[in-house]
């Protein structure tokens, strides 16, 4: 049985080529910035977003689309409800160096 | 170490070419994700929490400097400048782009490496003793049989789609440094009265949500009988293993449900009906591999041990803690800690990989090992070279003198990287390592294993640790359960859950109280943590941690 659709959510996926986390934006394209993501309000738009995700997967632009439930309060910044999504959005706890930088272990 | 023959080399090159074609078809839309997913997984390419992740096989943890240099190059060129050594003695890159993976696999093939058998329900990369071939307490070098298993299992047509993944570990020494009894099949190589290798087999060990210590299956199996017997063991598992429930699909559950005796009977019946002719070349192949390992070892003339009387305190401490006995006097097995104070267990930058490769060339005949405790071993170091090696390691931040201490923490990637995680492991390890390094300076805690997993899958081996930590998600908040008394050596034991879990910020204090209790209760400085725990039981620890809180 499918889970109930969240009332406030954004559509997320990974870019097929790069693997980057992306969100579906209001201007009808994928963005890496959740602040530019289209936020669904109510299950109807959530359904629309999900079918958009399926179409995008079929077009081989992204992989693994799903809805990220957001905190219900009407804040300007979308904040995920679940721990996993909070961590996914935040990235690793430790700073990730750019390629070829010096040792991460040096104090 | 083992070098590919032309057949091996052609095979990995073909596989890399095949994958390039598959990626191209994926990118042009000829393959859907559903079609592509099993293909990428067969080449070690996962999709994780943030990005793709490439897991590269390091057979039985053995690498040469050319290979490590290549890994450093890949880290800096195609990833974000670092890689992560895993508890399977493999390496993972956390940020490869799909479009780059064909090039990465080509680079790997050029140094006799690949990412096959690092995913899926097949026989995974075989793990072994990182001191193989040089340990003072070794009966039999476990690498030839590990390599034989690699060749037997790689793309074995019957065992490519087992009920679940399948893990082998091989050791050949008195002390088990390969956590052999926590594997689906553990192999303990010894010698018979005439000096021939024989193999004690253990079956049904594992971690995850149902941790089990492997049971003795068959002692002293002679070399000619080994592969036929293993084949029969896998066949019976393949036939009866629970494909309907992935939590019950490992061989440990089958052995439990059937009963060890019944499983053994079925294996014997299978063996009796098997055509063993295809295995007849295995003994010759073992001899060939064995000879290759022998020939590849540097000539090690016995020499003098290092006089440390005038050495600096830091060098003395590092030699005392990180250097293990070598089978040849005057030589050293050097364990390089990838657990600096406050660092990330098992993470090494591209820069460090390149420097380690140079150090391996200068001080270890160009060879090194990755350990299941996420550290590095240099197997061929002259005692007189220890000061030079120490200096080189200090220069790259890898001279921590904490091998085997509590701060030598195993930690899986957890919720910082892993899509299956329920909590983070890395920040917990970092906080604990900072706290523990301070205590280790004053408290003489002795050897203690402390392992952290970010979910019940237990890749961080928490069940097998003297002190284990399991990260869980409790009402969308990270919560950490402590287990005590586990051990992964020849006396393998599963740790016991101490009690209710802790918030992350409470973990260091709780671990501190566990250590205080151990110090106050141990019978002497040489009574190890799991021995004290086995003697006094859970109650005093529980009281100290919960009542004393
Ligand atoms: S134990 Fe869990 S969180 Fe850690 S690497 Fe394994 S699956 Fe991921």
XYZ file of C-alpha atoms and ligand atoms in Angstrom:
664
model
C 0.000 0.000 0.000
C 1.372 3.399 -0.881
C 2.198 5.768 1.938
C -0.116 8.723 2.359
C 1.167 11.671 0.346
C 2.657 14.507 2.368
C 0.706 17.720 2.275
C 3.799 19.905 2.015
C 6.673 18.481 0.039
C 9.314 18.939 -2.614
C 10.258 16.513 -5.370
C 13.811 15.261 -5.235
C 16.047 12.892 -7.222
C 19.654 12.433 -8.262
C 20.966 13.705 -11.552
C 21.698 10.675 -13.740
C 25.043 11.876 -15.048
C 26.558 13.495 -11.969
C 24.638 11.864 -9.132
C 23.993 15.338 -7.636
C 20.938 15.757 -5.430
C 18.358 17.821 -7.304
C 14.914 19.301 -6.643
C 12.142 20.149 -9.050
C 11.859 23.906 -9.301
C 9.025 26.297 -9.954
C 10.412 27.132 -13.389
C 10.073 23.558 -14.571
C 13.652 22.334 -14.349
C 15.918 20.650 -11.807
C 17.858 22.703 -9.300
C 20.495 21.745 -6.757
C 19.147 24.381 -4.333
C 16.159 23.313 -2.274
C 15.300 26.976 -1.750
C 14.382 27.154 -5.420
C 12.255 24.008 -5.240
C 8.559 23.986 -6.022
C 6.700 23.242 -2.788
C 3.543 21.238 -3.114
C 0.611 22.324 -1.003
C -1.968 19.607 -0.602
C -2.052 16.107 -1.973
C -3.187 17.124 -5.411
C -0.029 19.013 -6.235
C 1.980 16.245 -4.568
C 0.480 13.808 -7.053
C 1.296 16.127 -9.910
C 4.862 16.376 -8.693
C 5.177 12.610 -8.434
C 3.982 12.055 -11.955
C 6.350 14.762 -13.124
C 9.099 12.787 -11.418
C 8.120 9.618 -13.235
C 8.175 11.428 -16.563
C 11.602 12.862 -15.775
C 12.919 9.424 -14.885
C 11.506 8.017 -18.101
C 13.332 10.788 -19.941
C 16.556 9.590 -18.229
C 17.395 12.941 -16.732
C 17.180 11.860 -13.105
C 17.028 8.714 -11.025
C 15.193 7.764 -7.835
C 12.536 10.474 -7.606
C 10.500 10.791 -4.421
C 8.749 13.407 -2.343
C 10.506 14.914 0.660
C 7.947 15.786 3.326
C 8.530 19.235 4.773
C 7.694 20.707 8.133
C 4.150 21.928 7.940
C 4.748 25.466 9.198
C 4.743 28.062 6.527
C 8.361 29.132 6.727
C 10.160 30.603 3.776
C 12.887 27.939 3.997
C 11.806 24.406 3.250
C 12.869 22.176 6.163
C 12.495 18.392 5.815
C 10.509 16.507 8.413
C 12.588 13.352 8.583
C 16.085 12.927 9.995
C 17.316 11.147 6.872
C 16.220 13.995 4.642
C 17.672 16.615 6.975
C 21.036 14.836 6.786
C 20.791 14.298 3.044
C 20.199 17.989 2.580
C 22.920 19.068 4.993
C 25.625 16.887 3.452
C 28.354 15.146 5.479
C 28.954 16.480 9.001
C 32.581 17.162 8.229
C 33.692 19.565 5.555
C 34.400 17.795 2.291
C 37.602 19.062 0.704
C 37.864 19.984 -2.922
C 39.898 17.585 -5.048
C 43.586 17.534 -4.318
C 43.466 19.597 -1.137
C 45.677 18.923 1.823
C 45.063 16.260 4.455
C 41.675 16.254 6.096
C 43.205 14.882 9.222
C 45.521 17.743 9.962
C 44.164 19.596 12.980
C 51.962 -10.157 -4.021
C 49.832 -11.899 -6.615
C 50.150 -10.506 -10.151
C 47.485 -11.033 -12.794
C 48.183 -13.447 -15.615
C 47.117 -12.494 -19.134
C 43.737 -14.131 -18.620
C 43.005 -12.052 -15.475
C 44.164 -8.884 -17.201
C 42.092 -9.463 -20.330
C 39.091 -10.183 -18.155
C 39.162 -6.905 -16.188
C 39.835 -4.922 -19.347
C 36.869 -6.582 -21.054
C 34.666 -5.853 -18.081
C 35.682 -2.185 -18.099
C 34.904 -1.982 -21.826
C 31.560 -3.666 -21.279
C 30.688 -1.192 -18.541
C 31.647 1.758 -20.738
C 29.155 0.522 -23.302
C 26.494 0.019 -20.629
C 26.999 3.542 -19.262
C 26.780 4.972 -22.769
C 23.525 3.136 -23.349
C 22.240 4.423 -20.017
C 23.145 8.002 -20.857
C 21.516 7.835 -24.273
C 18.389 6.352 -22.758
C 18.687 2.894 -24.309
C 18.831 1.422 -20.813
C 16.373 2.474 -18.120
C 17.537 2.756 -14.519
C 15.737 -0.482 -13.784
C 17.753 -2.247 -16.479
C 20.981 -0.478 -15.619
C 20.864 -0.824 -11.829
C 21.981 -4.495 -11.647
C 24.738 -3.766 -14.162
C 26.150 -0.859 -12.195
C 25.908 -2.787 -8.930
C 27.841 -5.667 -10.477
C 30.559 -3.093 -11.013
C 30.444 -1.721 -7.483
C 28.549 1.473 -8.330
C 25.877 2.287 -5.756
C 23.588 5.282 -5.427
C 23.970 6.497 -1.855
C 22.529 9.259 0.296
C 24.107 12.122 -1.616
C 25.584 10.713 -4.779
C 26.938 7.666 -6.549
C 29.473 5.648 -4.564
C 32.073 3.356 -6.100
C 33.332 0.467 -3.982
C 36.593 -0.964 -5.277
C 37.760 -4.459 -4.391
C 41.085 -4.909 -2.634
C 41.391 -8.713 -2.617
C 42.314 -9.825 0.905
C 43.334 -6.223 1.580
C 46.616 -6.384 -0.346
C 47.799 -3.447 -2.447
C 51.007 -2.371 -4.089
C 52.264 1.192 -4.269
C 51.336 1.528 -7.954
C 47.758 0.635 -7.123
C 47.615 3.033 -4.190
C 49.030 5.803 -6.350
C 46.280 5.094 -8.838
C 43.663 5.276 -6.068
C 45.133 8.617 -5.002
C 44.954 9.821 -8.582
C 41.314 8.738 -8.820
C 40.516 10.481 -5.513
C 42.005 13.742 -6.745
C 40.858 13.577 -10.353
C 37.397 12.078 -10.217
C 36.316 12.403 -6.613
C 36.585 15.032 -3.900
C 40.129 14.261 -2.891
C 39.653 11.367 -0.491
C 38.571 7.759 -0.149
C 37.315 5.581 2.690
C 38.805 2.225 3.725
C 36.025 -0.155 4.721
C 35.677 -3.048 7.139
C 35.811 -5.358 4.091
C 39.363 -4.121 3.401
C 38.009 -2.312 0.338
C 38.012 1.359 -0.592
C 35.003 3.529 -1.363
C 34.824 6.779 -3.238
C 31.826 8.847 -2.234
C 31.350 11.262 -5.118
C 32.097 9.733 -8.528
C 30.019 10.909 -11.459
C 28.381 8.242 -13.587
C 29.903 9.782 -16.695
C 33.385 9.323 -15.209
C 33.062 5.737 -14.002
C 34.110 4.086 -17.288
C 37.365 6.052 -17.165
C 37.816 5.144 -13.501
C 37.359 1.440 -14.280
C 39.890 1.711 -17.109
C 42.364 3.277 -14.705
C 41.713 0.479 -12.219
C 42.132 -2.229 -14.850
C 45.480 -0.714 -15.816
C 46.748 -1.566 -12.298
C 45.009 -4.953 -11.988
C 42.029 -3.688 -10.020
C 38.259 -3.629 -10.445
C 35.030 -3.150 -8.528
C 33.501 -6.573 -9.163
C 32.104 -8.611 -6.241
C 31.683 -5.537 -4.064
C 27.905 -5.566 -4.325
C 24.996 -7.898 -4.932
C 24.100 -11.369 -3.763
C 27.319 -12.996 -4.852
C 30.472 -14.172 -3.090
C 32.025 -10.908 -2.016
C 35.645 -9.901 -1.930
C 37.502 -12.377 0.312
C 39.049 -10.848 3.427
C 42.080 -12.063 5.336
C 44.746 -11.414 7.939
C 46.535 -8.142 7.141
C 49.735 -9.680 8.556
C 49.567 -12.547 6.036
C 52.963 -13.912 5.108
C 54.858 -12.011 7.802
C 53.100 -12.682 11.114
C 55.253 -14.215 13.823
C 52.345 -16.460 14.872
C 51.438 -17.702 11.383
C 50.929 -21.405 10.565
C 50.084 -20.976 6.894
C 50.113 -17.906 4.647
C 46.380 -17.356 4.025
C 46.871 -15.456 0.764
C 47.275 -18.379 -1.667
C 44.016 -19.922 -0.548
C 42.344 -16.493 -0.513
C 43.472 -15.975 -4.102
C 42.289 -19.456 -5.027
C 38.881 -18.547 -3.578
C 38.885 -15.294 -5.520
C 39.461 -17.167 -8.761
C 36.900 -19.854 -7.912
C 34.210 -17.406 -6.840
C 34.626 -14.646 -9.393
C 31.650 -14.881 -11.723
C 30.977 -18.444 -10.606
C 27.909 -19.086 -12.759
C 26.007 -20.936 -10.040
C 26.729 -18.413 -7.340
C 26.119 -15.096 -9.070
C 22.569 -14.871 -7.682
C 22.664 -16.383 -4.221
C 19.818 -15.834 -1.748
C 21.976 -13.082 -0.220
C 25.522 -11.768 -0.227
C 28.158 -14.224 0.941
C 31.338 -13.411 2.813
C 34.487 -15.459 3.330
C 37.370 -14.680 5.644
C 40.611 -16.620 5.799
C 43.235 -16.623 8.503
C 46.297 -18.787 9.016
C 47.674 -17.644 12.357
C 47.196 -18.386 16.056
C 45.477 -15.043 16.589
C 42.479 -14.360 14.396
C 42.953 -10.855 12.991
C 40.353 -11.354 10.249
C 37.185 -11.702 12.386
C 36.888 -15.087 10.711
C 34.058 -16.330 12.927
C 31.831 -13.409 11.940
C 31.668 -14.573 8.330
C 29.322 -16.804 6.357
C 32.244 -19.168 5.994
C 35.436 -18.736 7.970
C 38.578 -20.641 7.058
C 41.388 -21.205 9.536
C 44.439 -22.568 7.761
C 46.842 -24.724 9.753
C 49.337 -27.457 8.926
C 49.039 -31.198 9.425
C 51.775 -33.371 10.928
C 53.631 -33.521 7.636
C 53.498 -29.776 7.138
C 50.767 -29.699 4.484
C 48.111 -27.013 4.744
C 44.748 -28.096 6.123
C 41.710 -25.942 6.687
C 39.282 -25.764 9.599
C 35.938 -24.583 8.258
C 33.388 -22.571 10.219
C 29.911 -21.742 8.943
C 27.018 -19.434 9.708
C 28.711 -16.454 11.296
C 27.644 -12.923 10.578
C 26.515 -9.636 11.987
C 23.557 -7.510 10.890
C 20.287 -7.794 12.744
C 20.941 -11.432 13.708
C 24.536 -11.586 14.898
C 25.978 -15.085 15.086
C 29.371 -16.614 15.769
C 30.200 -19.208 13.115
C 30.015 -22.847 14.171
C 32.715 -25.431 13.515
C 31.743 -27.256 10.330
C 34.654 -29.490 9.391
C 38.184 -29.617 10.798
C 41.419 -30.187 8.904
C 40.079 -30.295 5.349
C 42.905 -31.204 2.980
C 43.664 -28.899 0.088
C 42.358 -31.213 -2.689
C 39.028 -31.488 -0.841
C 38.585 -27.800 -0.090
C 36.952 -26.367 -3.209
C 34.617 -29.343 -3.774
C 33.447 -29.047 -0.160
C 32.957 -25.280 -0.377
C 31.102 -25.734 -3.648
C 28.773 -28.238 -2.000
C 28.249 -25.921 1.001
C 27.261 -23.100 -1.333
C 25.038 -25.349 -3.422
C 23.006 -26.467 -0.421
C 22.694 -22.856 0.702
C 21.730 -21.757 -2.798
C 19.019 -24.382 -2.900
C 17.516 -23.883 0.559
C 18.379 -20.287 1.461
C 15.312 -18.116 2.112
C 14.800 -16.012 -0.995
C 11.400 -14.898 0.295
C 12.724 -12.834 3.195
C 15.963 -10.924 2.936
C 16.317 -10.803 6.716
C 16.328 -14.581 6.825
C 18.311 -15.214 3.686
C 21.851 -15.485 5.066
C 23.401 -18.899 5.589
C 23.455 -18.318 9.378
C 19.638 -18.548 9.375
C 19.632 -21.649 7.161
C 22.126 -23.399 9.424
C 19.999 -22.503 12.418
C 16.703 -23.525 10.853
C 18.005 -26.783 9.393
C 20.310 -27.503 12.318
C 24.059 -27.801 11.844
C 23.949 -31.619 11.653
C 21.253 -31.651 8.975
C 23.040 -28.982 6.997
C 26.245 -31.013 7.196
C 24.417 -34.162 6.060
C 22.942 -32.335 3.102
C 26.350 -30.992 2.144
C 27.868 -34.459 2.324
C 25.079 -35.896 0.192
C 25.592 -33.111 -2.335
C 29.321 -33.729 -2.363
C 28.846 -37.454 -2.874
C 26.862 -36.815 -6.033
C 29.109 -34.094 -7.410
C 31.504 -34.379 -10.305
C 34.725 -33.212 -8.685
C 36.843 -33.547 -11.822
C 36.718 -29.781 -12.535
C 38.430 -29.167 -9.205
C 41.415 -31.384 -9.880
C 43.538 -28.522 -11.159
C 42.984 -26.537 -7.957
C 45.963 -28.059 -6.157
C 48.320 -27.192 -9.007
C 46.836 -23.718 -9.161
C 47.319 -23.323 -5.406
C 50.968 -24.330 -5.820
C 51.398 -21.862 -8.673
C 49.850 -19.031 -6.646
C 51.840 -20.011 -3.574
C 55.086 -19.937 -5.545
C 54.172 -16.527 -6.901
C 53.604 -15.097 -3.437
C 56.892 -16.592 -2.244
C 58.819 -15.214 -5.184
C 57.295 -11.765 -4.739
C 58.397 -11.432 -1.127
C 61.555 -9.407 -0.610
C 64.614 -11.261 0.625
C 64.555 -10.748 4.379
C 67.876 -11.470 6.039
C 67.543 -11.656 9.820
C 68.877 -8.539 11.465
C 69.124 -6.645 14.720
C 66.136 -5.117 16.439
C 66.038 -1.347 16.819
C 67.756 0.177 19.825
C 65.242 2.712 21.080
C 67.153 3.793 24.176
C 68.047 7.163 22.727
C 64.944 7.578 20.593
C 62.400 10.328 21.178
C 59.454 9.546 23.451
C 57.068 9.865 20.507
C 59.017 7.339 18.429
C 59.195 4.962 21.382
C 55.464 5.255 21.960
C 54.677 4.727 18.279
C 56.934 1.665 17.977
C 55.534 0.258 21.211
C 51.943 0.646 20.108
C 51.914 0.253 16.328
C 54.632 -2.253 15.501
C 53.839 -5.973 15.602
C 56.161 -8.967 15.696
C 57.536 -10.048 12.313
C 58.433 -13.627 11.550
C 61.955 -12.525 10.629
C 64.073 -11.008 13.433
C 65.136 -7.477 12.676
C 62.026 -6.796 10.587
C 58.783 -5.135 11.608
C 55.108 -5.278 10.729
C 54.044 -1.654 10.946
C 50.428 -0.751 11.556
C 49.597 2.751 10.380
C 46.671 4.223 12.251
C 44.048 5.900 10.089
C 42.418 7.055 13.333
C 44.021 10.351 14.244
C 42.620 12.134 17.272
C 39.307 13.649 16.203
C 39.678 12.226 12.682
C 37.396 10.208 10.453
C 38.087 6.464 10.738
C 39.378 5.042 7.472
C 39.367 8.286 5.472
C 42.549 9.015 3.560
C 43.108 11.915 1.183
C 44.539 11.562 -2.296
C 47.608 13.425 -1.082
C 48.050 10.948 1.755
C 47.600 8.005 -0.620
C 50.357 9.288 -2.873
C 52.644 9.877 0.089
C 51.852 6.450 1.555
C 52.694 4.878 -1.797
C 56.090 6.617 -1.734
C 56.664 5.482 1.852
C 55.704 1.908 0.903
C 58.301 2.022 -1.880
C 60.944 3.406 0.436
C 60.240 1.224 3.460
C 58.015 -1.787 2.626
C 59.122 -3.228 -0.700
C 56.258 -1.343 -2.368
C 53.544 -3.329 -0.624
C 50.858 -2.578 1.924
C 47.656 -3.977 3.351
C 44.309 -2.511 4.311
C 42.916 -3.947 7.546
C 39.321 -4.652 8.464
C 39.879 -2.169 11.279
C 40.305 0.472 8.550
C 44.028 0.918 9.078
C 47.065 0.311 6.854
C 49.845 -2.225 7.356
C 53.361 -2.117 5.941
C 54.516 -5.742 6.064
C 58.200 -5.514 5.154
C 59.889 -2.841 7.233
C 63.502 -3.173 8.402
C 63.743 -2.362 12.096
C 66.402 0.210 11.277
C 63.984 2.019 8.964
C 61.360 2.611 11.654
C 62.562 6.144 12.537
C 62.517 7.194 8.869
C 59.068 5.746 8.318
C 57.760 7.384 11.497
C 59.024 10.760 10.311
C 57.365 10.259 6.920
C 54.070 9.377 8.575
C 54.264 12.377 10.892
C 54.586 14.585 7.825
C 51.238 13.358 6.488
C 49.324 13.226 9.773
C 49.280 9.423 10.010
C 51.588 8.787 12.964
C 48.967 8.362 15.705
C 50.237 5.775 18.203
C 46.884 4.191 19.050
C 46.647 0.844 17.247
C 44.433 -1.513 19.240
C 43.438 1.150 21.734
C 39.877 2.326 22.246
C 40.472 5.405 20.072
C 41.344 3.085 17.149
C 37.623 3.173 16.390
C 35.920 1.337 13.552
C 33.125 3.475 12.132
C 30.981 2.871 9.089
C 30.004 5.858 6.905
C 26.645 6.093 8.713
C 24.148 8.823 7.980
C 26.830 11.123 6.643
C 26.960 9.067 3.445
C 24.953 5.859 3.594
C 21.447 5.642 2.195
C 20.465 2.901 4.642
C 21.695 4.583 7.811
C 19.529 5.460 10.778
C 22.091 7.683 12.519
C 25.524 9.170 12.011
C 28.674 7.284 13.011
C 31.446 9.685 12.030
C 30.796 12.582 14.429
C 30.350 10.117 17.280
C 33.695 8.547 16.405
C 35.328 11.963 16.223
C 34.032 13.060 19.618
C 34.944 9.762 21.222
C 38.379 9.705 19.684
C 39.133 13.154 21.099
C 37.908 12.121 24.545
C 39.678 8.758 24.421
C 43.049 10.060 23.270
C 43.096 12.270 26.343
C 42.301 9.308 28.612
C 44.737 6.975 26.910
C 47.518 9.416 27.728
C 46.992 8.877 31.447
C 44.909 5.787 32.119
C 46.697 2.736 30.634
C 43.418 1.256 29.432
C 45.185 -1.392 27.366
C 43.747 -2.883 24.183
C 40.029 -2.230 23.698
C 37.976 -2.454 20.537
C 35.294 0.192 20.058
C 33.183 -0.058 16.923
C 30.296 2.069 15.636
C 27.592 1.205 13.096
C 25.059 3.663 11.718
C 22.307 1.069 11.461
C 21.369 -2.487 12.269
C 23.240 -3.778 9.203
C 26.342 -3.570 11.395
C 28.967 -2.756 8.749
C 30.830 -1.056 11.615
C 31.096 -4.446 13.411
C 29.568 -3.097 16.638
C 28.388 -6.579 17.718
C 31.964 -7.839 17.548
C 33.444 -5.028 19.654
C 34.389 -4.941 23.302
C 32.374 -1.721 23.294
C 29.881 -1.426 20.458
C 27.723 1.525 19.503
C 24.698 1.215 17.242
C 23.090 4.360 15.858
C 19.309 4.253 15.650
C 16.524 6.625 14.723
C 14.190 7.209 17.639
C 11.302 9.471 16.695
C 13.489 11.190 14.070
C 16.300 11.786 16.530
C 19.644 10.007 16.585
C 19.875 7.552 19.432
C 22.802 5.295 20.312
C 22.638 1.857 21.853
C 25.701 0.480 23.634
C 26.723 -3.185 23.535
C 29.465 -4.670 25.691
C 31.625 -7.755 25.756
C 31.855 -8.608 22.067
C 35.104 -9.759 20.513
C 36.147 -10.731 17.007
C 39.219 -12.843 17.674
C 39.453 -16.646 17.896
C 37.198 -16.447 21.002
C 34.547 -14.550 19.050
C 31.539 -13.392 21.091
C 28.529 -11.223 20.300
C 28.244 -8.168 22.542
C 25.243 -7.719 24.843
C 22.964 -4.700 24.744
C 23.594 -2.682 27.896
C 20.209 -0.974 28.107
C 18.237 1.940 26.644
C 20.014 4.142 24.107
C 21.482 7.612 24.515
C 21.247 10.914 22.738
C 24.383 11.713 20.817
C 25.699 14.254 23.283
C 25.397 11.722 26.111
C 27.485 9.046 24.402
C 31.002 10.180 25.440
C 30.007 10.388 29.109
C 28.365 6.955 28.969
C 31.451 5.429 27.369
C 33.573 7.192 29.975
C 31.572 5.487 32.741
C 31.951 2.103 31.020
C 35.715 2.616 31.024
C 35.751 3.780 34.669
C 33.880 0.624 35.612
C 36.305 -1.567 33.720
C 39.290 0.116 35.362
C 37.830 -0.296 38.809
C 36.839 -3.945 38.314
C 39.626 -5.487 36.289
C 41.711 -7.938 38.225
C 44.931 -6.382 36.998
C 46.360 -4.314 34.179
C 46.586 -7.390 31.980
C 42.939 -8.437 32.295
C 41.367 -7.384 29.011
C 38.004 -5.656 28.789
C 36.027 -8.634 27.434
C 37.553 -10.914 30.069
C 36.558 -8.545 32.845
C 33.100 -8.264 31.325
C 32.749 -12.047 31.052
C 33.799 -12.388 34.700
C 31.675 -9.658 36.299
C 28.735 -9.550 33.888
C 26.555 -6.694 32.767
C 25.157 -5.519 36.111
C 27.992 -3.311 37.424
C 28.363 -1.642 34.035
C 24.653 -1.047 33.817
C 24.523 0.416 37.251
C 27.451 2.715 36.607
C 26.080 3.923 33.298
C 22.411 4.349 34.200
C 22.251 4.774 37.956
C 25.452 6.739 38.162
C 24.298 9.072 35.386
S 25.961 -0.208 9.093
Fe 24.191 0.726 8.149
S 24.759 2.888 8.077
Fe 26.638 1.796 8.364
S 27.412 1.497 6.272
Fe 26.252 -0.349 6.864
S 24.246 0.003 6.011
Fe 25.252 1.990 6.098
